[in-house]
Coordinates of N, CA, C and O and ligand atoms in Angstrom, one line a residue:
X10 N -7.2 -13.9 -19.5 CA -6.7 -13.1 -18.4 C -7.8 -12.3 -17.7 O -8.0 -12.2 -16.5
X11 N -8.7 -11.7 -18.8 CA -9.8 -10.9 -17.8 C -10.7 -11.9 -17.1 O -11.5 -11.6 -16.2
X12 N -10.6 -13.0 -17.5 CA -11.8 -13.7 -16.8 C -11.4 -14.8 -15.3 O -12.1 -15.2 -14.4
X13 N -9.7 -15.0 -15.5 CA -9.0 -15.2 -14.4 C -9.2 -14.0 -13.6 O -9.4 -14.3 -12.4
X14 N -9.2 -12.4 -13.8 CA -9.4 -11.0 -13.0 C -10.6 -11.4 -12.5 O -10.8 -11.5 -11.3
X15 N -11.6 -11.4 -13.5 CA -12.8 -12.1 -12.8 C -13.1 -12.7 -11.8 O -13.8 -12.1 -10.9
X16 N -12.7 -13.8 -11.8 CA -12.6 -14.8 -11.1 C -12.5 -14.7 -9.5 O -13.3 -14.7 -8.5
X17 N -10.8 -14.7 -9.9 CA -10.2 -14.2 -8.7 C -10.5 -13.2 -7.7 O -9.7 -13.0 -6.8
X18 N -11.4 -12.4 -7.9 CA -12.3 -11.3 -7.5 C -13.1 -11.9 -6.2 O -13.5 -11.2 -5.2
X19 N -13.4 -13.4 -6.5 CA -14.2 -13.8 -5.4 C -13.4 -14.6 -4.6 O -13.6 -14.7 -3.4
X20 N -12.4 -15.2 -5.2 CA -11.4 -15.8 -4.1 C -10.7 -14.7 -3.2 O -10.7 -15.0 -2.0
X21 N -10.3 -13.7 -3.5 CA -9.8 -12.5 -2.6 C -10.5 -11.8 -2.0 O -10.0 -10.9 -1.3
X22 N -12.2 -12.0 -2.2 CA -13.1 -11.2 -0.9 C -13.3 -13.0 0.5 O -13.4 -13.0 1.7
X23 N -13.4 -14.4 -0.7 CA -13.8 -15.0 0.5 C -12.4 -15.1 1.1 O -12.8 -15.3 2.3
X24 N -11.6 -15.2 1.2 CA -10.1 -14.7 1.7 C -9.7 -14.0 3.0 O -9.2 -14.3 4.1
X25 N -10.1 -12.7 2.0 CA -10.7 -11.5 2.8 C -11.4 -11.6 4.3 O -11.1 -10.8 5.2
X26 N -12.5 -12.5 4.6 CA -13.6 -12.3 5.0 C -13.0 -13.6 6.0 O -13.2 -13.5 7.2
X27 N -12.3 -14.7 5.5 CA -12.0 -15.9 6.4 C -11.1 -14.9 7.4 O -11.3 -14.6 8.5
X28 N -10.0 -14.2 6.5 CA -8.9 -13.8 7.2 C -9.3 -12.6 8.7 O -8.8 -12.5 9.8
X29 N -10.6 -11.7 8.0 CA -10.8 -10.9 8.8 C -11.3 -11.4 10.1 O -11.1 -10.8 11.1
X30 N -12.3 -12.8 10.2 CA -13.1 -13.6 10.8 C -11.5 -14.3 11.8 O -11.3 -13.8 12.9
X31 N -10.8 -15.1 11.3 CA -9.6 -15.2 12.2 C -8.7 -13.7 12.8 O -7.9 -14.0 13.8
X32 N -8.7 -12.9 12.5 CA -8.1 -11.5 13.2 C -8.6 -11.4 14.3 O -8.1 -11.4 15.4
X33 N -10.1 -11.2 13.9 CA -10.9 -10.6 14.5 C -11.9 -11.7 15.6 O -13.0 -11.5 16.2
X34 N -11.2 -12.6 15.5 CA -11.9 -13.8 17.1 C -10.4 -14.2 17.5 O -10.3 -15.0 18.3
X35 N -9.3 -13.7 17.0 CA -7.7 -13.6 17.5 C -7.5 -15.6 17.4 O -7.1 -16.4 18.2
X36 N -7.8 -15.5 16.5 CA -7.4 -17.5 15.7 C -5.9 -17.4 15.5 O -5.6 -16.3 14.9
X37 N -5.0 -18.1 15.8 CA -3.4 -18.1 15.2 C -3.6 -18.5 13.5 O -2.7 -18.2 12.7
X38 N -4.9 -19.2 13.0 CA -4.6 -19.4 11.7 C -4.4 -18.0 11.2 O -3.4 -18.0 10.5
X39 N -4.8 -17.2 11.2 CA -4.5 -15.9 11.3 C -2.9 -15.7 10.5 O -3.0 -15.1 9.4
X40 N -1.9 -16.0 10.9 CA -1.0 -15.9 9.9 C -1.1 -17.3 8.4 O -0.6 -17.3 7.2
X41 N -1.6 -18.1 9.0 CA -2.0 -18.9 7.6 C -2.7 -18.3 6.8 O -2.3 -18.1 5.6
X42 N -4.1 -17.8 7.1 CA -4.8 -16.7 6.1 C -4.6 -15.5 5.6 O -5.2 -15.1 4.6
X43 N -3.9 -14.9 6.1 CA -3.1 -13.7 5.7 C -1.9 -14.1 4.8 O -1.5 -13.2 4.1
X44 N -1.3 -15.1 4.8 CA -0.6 -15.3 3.4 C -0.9 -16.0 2.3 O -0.2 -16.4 1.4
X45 N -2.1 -16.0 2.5 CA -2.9 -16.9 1.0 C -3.8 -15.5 0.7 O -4.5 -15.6 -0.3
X46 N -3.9 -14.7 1.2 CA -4.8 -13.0 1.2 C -3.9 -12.7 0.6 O -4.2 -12.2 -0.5
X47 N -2.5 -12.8 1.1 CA -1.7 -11.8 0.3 C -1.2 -12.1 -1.3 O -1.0 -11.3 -2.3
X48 N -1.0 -13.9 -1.3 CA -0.6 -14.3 -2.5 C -1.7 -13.6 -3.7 O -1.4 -13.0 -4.8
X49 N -2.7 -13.8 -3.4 CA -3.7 -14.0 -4.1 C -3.9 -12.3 -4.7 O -4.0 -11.9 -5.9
X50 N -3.9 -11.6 -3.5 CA -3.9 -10.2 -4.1 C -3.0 -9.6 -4.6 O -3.3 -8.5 -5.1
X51 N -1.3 -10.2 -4.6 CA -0.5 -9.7 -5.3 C -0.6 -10.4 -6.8 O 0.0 -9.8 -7.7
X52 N -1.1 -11.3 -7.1 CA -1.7 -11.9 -8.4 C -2.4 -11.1 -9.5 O -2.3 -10.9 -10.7
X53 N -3.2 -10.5 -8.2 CA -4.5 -9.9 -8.9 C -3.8 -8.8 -9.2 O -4.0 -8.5 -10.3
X54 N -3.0 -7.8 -8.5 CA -1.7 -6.6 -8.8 C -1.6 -7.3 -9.9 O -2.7 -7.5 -10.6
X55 N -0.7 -7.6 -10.3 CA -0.1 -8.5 -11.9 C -0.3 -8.4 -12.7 O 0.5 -8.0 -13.5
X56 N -1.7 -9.0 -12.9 CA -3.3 -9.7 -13.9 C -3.5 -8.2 -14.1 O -3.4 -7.7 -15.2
X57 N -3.8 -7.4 -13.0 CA -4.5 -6.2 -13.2 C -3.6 -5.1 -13.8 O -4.1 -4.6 -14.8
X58 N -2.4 -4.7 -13.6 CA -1.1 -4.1 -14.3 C -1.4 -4.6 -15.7 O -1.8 -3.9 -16.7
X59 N -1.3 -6.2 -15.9 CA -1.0 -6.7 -17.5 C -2.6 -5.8 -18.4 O -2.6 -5.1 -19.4
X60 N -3.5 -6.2 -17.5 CA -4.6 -5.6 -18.1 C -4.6 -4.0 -18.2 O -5.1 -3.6 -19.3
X61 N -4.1 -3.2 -17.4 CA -4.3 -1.8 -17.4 C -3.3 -1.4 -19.1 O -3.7 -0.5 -19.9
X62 N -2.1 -2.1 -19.3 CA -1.1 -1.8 -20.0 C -1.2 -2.6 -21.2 O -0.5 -2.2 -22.1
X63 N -1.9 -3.4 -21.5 CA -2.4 -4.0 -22.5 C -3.1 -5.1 -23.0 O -3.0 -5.9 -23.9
X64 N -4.4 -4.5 -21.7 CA -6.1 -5.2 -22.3 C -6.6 -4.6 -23.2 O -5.9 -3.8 -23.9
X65 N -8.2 -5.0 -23.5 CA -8.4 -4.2 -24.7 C -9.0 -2.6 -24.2 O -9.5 -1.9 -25.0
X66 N -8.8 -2.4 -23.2 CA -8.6 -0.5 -22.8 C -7.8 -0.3 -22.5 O -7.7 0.9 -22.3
X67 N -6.8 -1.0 -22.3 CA -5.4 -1.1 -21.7 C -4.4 0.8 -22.2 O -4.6 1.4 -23.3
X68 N -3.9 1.0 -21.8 CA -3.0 2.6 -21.9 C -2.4 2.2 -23.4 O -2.7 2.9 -24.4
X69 N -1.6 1.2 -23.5 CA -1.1 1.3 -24.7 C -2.0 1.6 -26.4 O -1.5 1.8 -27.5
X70 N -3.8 1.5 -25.9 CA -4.6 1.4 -26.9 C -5.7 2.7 -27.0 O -6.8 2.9 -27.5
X71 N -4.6 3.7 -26.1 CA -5.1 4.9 -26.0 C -6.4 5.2 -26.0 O -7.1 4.3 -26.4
X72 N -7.3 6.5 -25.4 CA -8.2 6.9 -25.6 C -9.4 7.1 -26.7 O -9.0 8.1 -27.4
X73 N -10.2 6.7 -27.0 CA -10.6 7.0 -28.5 C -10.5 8.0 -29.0 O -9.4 8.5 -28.5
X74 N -11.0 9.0 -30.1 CA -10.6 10.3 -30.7 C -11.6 11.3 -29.9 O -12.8 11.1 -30.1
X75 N -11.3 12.1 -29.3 CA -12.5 13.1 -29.0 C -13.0 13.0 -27.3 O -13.8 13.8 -26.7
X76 N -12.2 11.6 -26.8 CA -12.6 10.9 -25.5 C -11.6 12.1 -24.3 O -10.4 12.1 -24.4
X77 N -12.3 12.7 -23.5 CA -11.5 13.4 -22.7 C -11.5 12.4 -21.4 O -12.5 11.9 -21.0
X78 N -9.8 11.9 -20.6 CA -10.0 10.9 -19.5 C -10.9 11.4 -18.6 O -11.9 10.6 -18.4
X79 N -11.0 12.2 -18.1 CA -11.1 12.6 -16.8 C -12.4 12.4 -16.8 O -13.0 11.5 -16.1
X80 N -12.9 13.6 -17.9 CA -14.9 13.7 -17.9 C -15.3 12.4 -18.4 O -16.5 12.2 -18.2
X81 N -14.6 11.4 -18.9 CA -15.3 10.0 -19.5 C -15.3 9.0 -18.1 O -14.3 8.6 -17.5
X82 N -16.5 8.8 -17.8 CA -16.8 7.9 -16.6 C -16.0 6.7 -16.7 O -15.5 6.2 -15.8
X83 N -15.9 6.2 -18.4 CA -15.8 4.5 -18.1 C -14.3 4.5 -18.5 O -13.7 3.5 -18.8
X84 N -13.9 5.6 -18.5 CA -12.2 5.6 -18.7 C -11.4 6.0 -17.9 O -10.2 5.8 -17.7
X85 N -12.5 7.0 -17.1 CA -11.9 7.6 -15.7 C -11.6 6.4 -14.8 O -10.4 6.1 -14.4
X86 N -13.2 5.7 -14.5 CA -12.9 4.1 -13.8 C -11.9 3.2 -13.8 O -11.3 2.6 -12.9
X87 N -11.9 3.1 -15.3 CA -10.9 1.7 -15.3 C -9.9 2.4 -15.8 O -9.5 1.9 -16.9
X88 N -9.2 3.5 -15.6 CA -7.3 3.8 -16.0 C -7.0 4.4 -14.2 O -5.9 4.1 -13.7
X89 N -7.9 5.0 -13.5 CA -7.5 5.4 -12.4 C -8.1 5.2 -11.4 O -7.4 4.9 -10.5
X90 N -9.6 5.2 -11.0 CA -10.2 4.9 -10.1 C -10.1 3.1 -9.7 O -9.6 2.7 -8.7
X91 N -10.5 2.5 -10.4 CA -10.5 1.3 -9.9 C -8.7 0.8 -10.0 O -8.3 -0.1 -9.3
X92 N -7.9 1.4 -10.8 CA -6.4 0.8 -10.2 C -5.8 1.5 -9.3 O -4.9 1.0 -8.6
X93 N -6.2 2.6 -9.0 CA -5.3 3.4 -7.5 C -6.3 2.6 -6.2 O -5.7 2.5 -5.1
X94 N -8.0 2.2 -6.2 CA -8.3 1.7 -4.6 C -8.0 0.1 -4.6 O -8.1 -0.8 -3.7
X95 N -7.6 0.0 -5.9 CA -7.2 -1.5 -5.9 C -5.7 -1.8 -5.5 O -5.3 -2.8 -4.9
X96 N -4.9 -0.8 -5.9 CA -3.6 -0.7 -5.4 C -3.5 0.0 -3.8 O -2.7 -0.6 -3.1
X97 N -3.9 0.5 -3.4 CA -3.9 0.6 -2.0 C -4.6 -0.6 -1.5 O -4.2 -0.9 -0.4
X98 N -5.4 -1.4 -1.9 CA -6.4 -2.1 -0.9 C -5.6 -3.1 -0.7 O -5.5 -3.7 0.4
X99 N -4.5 -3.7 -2.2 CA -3.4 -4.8 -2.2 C -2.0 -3.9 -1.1 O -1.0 -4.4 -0.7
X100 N -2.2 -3.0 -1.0 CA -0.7 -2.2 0.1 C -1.4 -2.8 1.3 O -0.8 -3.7 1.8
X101 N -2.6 -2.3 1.8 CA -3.3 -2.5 3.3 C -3.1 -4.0 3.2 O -2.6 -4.6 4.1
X102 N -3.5 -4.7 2.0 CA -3.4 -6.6 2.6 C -2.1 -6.9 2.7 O -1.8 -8.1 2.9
X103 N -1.1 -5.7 2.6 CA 0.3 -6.5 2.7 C 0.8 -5.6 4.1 O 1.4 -6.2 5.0
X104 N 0.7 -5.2 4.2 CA 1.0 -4.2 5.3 C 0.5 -5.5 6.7 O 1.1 -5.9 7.7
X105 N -1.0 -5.9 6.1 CA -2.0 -6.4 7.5 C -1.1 -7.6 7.4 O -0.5 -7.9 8.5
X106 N -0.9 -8.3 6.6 CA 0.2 -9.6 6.7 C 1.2 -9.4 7.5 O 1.5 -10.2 8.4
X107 N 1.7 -8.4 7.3 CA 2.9 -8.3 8.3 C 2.8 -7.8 9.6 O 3.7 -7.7 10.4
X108 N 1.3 -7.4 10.0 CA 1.0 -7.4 11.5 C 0.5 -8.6 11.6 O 1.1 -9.3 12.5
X109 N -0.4 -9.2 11.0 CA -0.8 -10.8 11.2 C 0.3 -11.5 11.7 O 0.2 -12.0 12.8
X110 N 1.3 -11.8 11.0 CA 2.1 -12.7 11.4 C 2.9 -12.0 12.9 O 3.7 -12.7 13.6
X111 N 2.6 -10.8 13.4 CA 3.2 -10.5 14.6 C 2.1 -10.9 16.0 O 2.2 -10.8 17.2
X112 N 0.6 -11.3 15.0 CA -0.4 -11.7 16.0 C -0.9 -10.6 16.4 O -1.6 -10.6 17.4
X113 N -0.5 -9.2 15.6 CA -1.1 -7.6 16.4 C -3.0 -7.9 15.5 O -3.2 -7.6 14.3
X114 N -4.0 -8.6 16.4 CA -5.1 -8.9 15.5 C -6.1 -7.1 15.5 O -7.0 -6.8 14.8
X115 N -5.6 -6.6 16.1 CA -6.0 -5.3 16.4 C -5.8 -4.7 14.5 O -6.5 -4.8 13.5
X116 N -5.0 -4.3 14.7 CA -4.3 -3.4 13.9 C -4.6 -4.6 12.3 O -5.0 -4.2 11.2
X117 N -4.4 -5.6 12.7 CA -4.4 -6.7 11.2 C -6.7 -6.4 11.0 O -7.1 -6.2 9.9
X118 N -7.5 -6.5 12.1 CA -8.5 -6.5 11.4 C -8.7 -4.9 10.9 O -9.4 -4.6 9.9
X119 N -8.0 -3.9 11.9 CA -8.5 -2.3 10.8 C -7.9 -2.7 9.1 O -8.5 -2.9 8.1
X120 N -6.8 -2.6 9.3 CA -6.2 -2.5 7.9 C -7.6 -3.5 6.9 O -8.6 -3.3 6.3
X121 N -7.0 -4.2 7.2 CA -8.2 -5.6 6.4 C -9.9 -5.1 5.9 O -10.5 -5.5 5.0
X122 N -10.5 -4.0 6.9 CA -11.7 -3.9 7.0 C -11.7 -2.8 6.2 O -12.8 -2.7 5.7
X123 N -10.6 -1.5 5.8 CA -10.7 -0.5 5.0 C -10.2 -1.4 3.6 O -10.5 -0.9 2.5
X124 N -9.6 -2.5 3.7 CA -9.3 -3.0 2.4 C -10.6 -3.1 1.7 O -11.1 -2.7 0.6
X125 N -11.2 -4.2 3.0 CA -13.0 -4.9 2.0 C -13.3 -3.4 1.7 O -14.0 -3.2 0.7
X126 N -13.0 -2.6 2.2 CA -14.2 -1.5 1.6 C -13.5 -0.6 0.5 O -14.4 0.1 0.0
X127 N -12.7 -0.4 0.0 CA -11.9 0.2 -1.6 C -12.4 -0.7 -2.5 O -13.0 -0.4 -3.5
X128 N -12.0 -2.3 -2.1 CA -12.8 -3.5 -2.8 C -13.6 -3.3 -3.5 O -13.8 -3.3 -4.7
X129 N -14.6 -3.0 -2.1 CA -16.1 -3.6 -2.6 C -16.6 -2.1 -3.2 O -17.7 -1.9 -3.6
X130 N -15.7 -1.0 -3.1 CA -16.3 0.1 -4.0 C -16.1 0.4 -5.5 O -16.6 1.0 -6.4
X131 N -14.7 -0.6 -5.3 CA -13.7 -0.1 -7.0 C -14.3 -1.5 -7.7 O -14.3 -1.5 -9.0
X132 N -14.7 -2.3 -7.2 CA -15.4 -3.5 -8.4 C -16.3 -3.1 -8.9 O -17.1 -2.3 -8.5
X133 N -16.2 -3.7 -10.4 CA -17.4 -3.0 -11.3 C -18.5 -4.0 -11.7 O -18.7 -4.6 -12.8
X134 N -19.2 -4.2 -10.3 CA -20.4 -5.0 -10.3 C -21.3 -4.5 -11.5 O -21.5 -3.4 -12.0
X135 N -21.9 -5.9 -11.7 CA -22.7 -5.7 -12.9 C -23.8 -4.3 -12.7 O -23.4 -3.5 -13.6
X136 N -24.6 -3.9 -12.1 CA -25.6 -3.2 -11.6 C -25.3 -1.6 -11.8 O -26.2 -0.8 -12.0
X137 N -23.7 -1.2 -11.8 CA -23.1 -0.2 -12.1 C -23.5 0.7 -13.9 O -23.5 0.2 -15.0
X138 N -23.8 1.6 -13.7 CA -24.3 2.6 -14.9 C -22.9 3.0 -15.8 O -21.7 3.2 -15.4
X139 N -23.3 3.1 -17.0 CA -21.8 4.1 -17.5 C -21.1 3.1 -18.7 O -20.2 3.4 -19.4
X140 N -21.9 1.7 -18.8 CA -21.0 0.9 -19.2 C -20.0 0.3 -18.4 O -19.4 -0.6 -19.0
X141 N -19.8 0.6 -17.1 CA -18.6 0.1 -16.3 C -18.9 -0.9 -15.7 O -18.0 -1.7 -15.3
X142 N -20.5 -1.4 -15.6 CA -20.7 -2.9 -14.9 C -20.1 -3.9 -16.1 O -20.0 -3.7 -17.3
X143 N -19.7 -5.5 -15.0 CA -19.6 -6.4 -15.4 C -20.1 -7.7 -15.2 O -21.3 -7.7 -14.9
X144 N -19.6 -8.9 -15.4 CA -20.7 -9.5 -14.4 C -20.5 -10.7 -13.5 O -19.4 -11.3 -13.2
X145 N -21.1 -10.9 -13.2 CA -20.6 -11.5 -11.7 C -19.7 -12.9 -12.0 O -18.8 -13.2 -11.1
X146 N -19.9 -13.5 -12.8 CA -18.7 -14.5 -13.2 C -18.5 -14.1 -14.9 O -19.0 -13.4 -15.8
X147 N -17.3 -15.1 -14.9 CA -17.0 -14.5 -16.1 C -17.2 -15.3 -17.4 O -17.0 -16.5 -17.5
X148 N -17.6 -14.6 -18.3 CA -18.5 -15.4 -19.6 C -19.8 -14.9 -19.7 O -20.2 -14.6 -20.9
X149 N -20.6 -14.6 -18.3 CA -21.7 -14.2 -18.1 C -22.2 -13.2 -18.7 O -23.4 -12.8 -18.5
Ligands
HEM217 C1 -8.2 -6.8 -5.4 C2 -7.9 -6.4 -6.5 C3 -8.8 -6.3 -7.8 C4 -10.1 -6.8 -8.0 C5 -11.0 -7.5 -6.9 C6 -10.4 -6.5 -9.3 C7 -11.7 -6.8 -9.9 C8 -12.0 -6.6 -11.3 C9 -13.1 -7.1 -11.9 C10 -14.2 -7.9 -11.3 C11 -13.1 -6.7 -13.2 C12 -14.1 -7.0 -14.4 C13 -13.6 -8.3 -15.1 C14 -14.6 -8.6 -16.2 O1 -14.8 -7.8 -17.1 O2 -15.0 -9.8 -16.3 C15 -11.8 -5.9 -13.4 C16 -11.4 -5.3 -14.6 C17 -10.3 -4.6 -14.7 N1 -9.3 -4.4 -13.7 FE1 -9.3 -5.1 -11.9 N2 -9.4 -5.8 -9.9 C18 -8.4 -5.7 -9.0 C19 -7.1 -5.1 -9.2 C20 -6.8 -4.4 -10.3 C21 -5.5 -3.7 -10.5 C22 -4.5 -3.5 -9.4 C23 -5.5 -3.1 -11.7 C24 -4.5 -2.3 -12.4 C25 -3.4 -1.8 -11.9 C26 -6.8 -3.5 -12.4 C27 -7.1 -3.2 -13.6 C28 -8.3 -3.6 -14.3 C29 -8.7 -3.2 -15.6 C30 -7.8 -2.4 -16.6 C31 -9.9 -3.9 -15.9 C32 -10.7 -3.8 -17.2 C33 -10.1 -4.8 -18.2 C34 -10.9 -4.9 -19.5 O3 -12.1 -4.8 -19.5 O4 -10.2 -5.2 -20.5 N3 -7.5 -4.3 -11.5 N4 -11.2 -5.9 -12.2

């Protein structure tokens, strides 16, 4: 599962990036890419819920003894920071779907371009301090 999370991390930015490229030169594939953006990131919702609720930091496997959430960086990260800009960024790609498919390319590239950017802030690229990096494919 985490390594499918992995994974799929790069299929939903290059996605991302086709879909924003058709918005944003007003391509009609444009509703074709915006529902393979959306499949893909309501997946990753899923994968990412199953993980929050019972990976191995998962809520069910509670805090260690003495670990306060809030002040702990790498618990703060992955219980709330990286699932609330990840869950908004999957609302904006469903929201922009449903202007995509009305061809509003205006309104489908803003939504889409605040997505890449919750994205590309809440991933926990290897390079990240705290213990919270990971790495760029998975296994690695
Ligand atoms: C576009 C959406 C998302 C992307 C691109 C993404 C990306 C990632 C990446 C790259 C990792 C590291 C994987 C690894 O260690 O190999 C990760 C871990 C994690 N993600 Fe996500 N994620 C997304 C959505 C979510 C959502 C919506 C949730 C929760 C509701 C979530 C919860 C988690 C958790 C709990 C981990 C840590 C799992 C563990 O180490 O056991 N993710 N995510």
């Amino acid at each position: 599962m985490l390594h499918l999370h992995n994974i799929l991390r790069w299929v939903i930015l290059l996605l991302l990036l086709v879909t924003l490229y058709h918005a944003f030169a007003k391509k009609e594939l444009l509703k074709n890419s915006s529902l393979w953006l959306m499949i893909a990131a309501h997946t990753m919702l899923v994968i990412g819920i199953y993980q929050l609720v019972a990976g191995r930091f998962g809520i069910t496997k509670g805090v260690p003894e003495g670990v306060s959430l809030m002040k702990d960086s790498f618990y703060r990260f992955y219980w709330i920071e990286h699932p609330l800009l990840m869950i908004i960024a999957v609302g904006l790609i469903t929201v922009a779907r449903k202007k995509a498919k009305a061809l509003n390319f205006k309104a489908t590239t803003m939504l889409l371009l605040v997505a890449l950017l919750c994205i590309l802030i809440a991933i926990p690229w290897p390079f990240r301090t705290g213990g919270i990096g990971r790495p760029w494919f998975p296994g690695m």
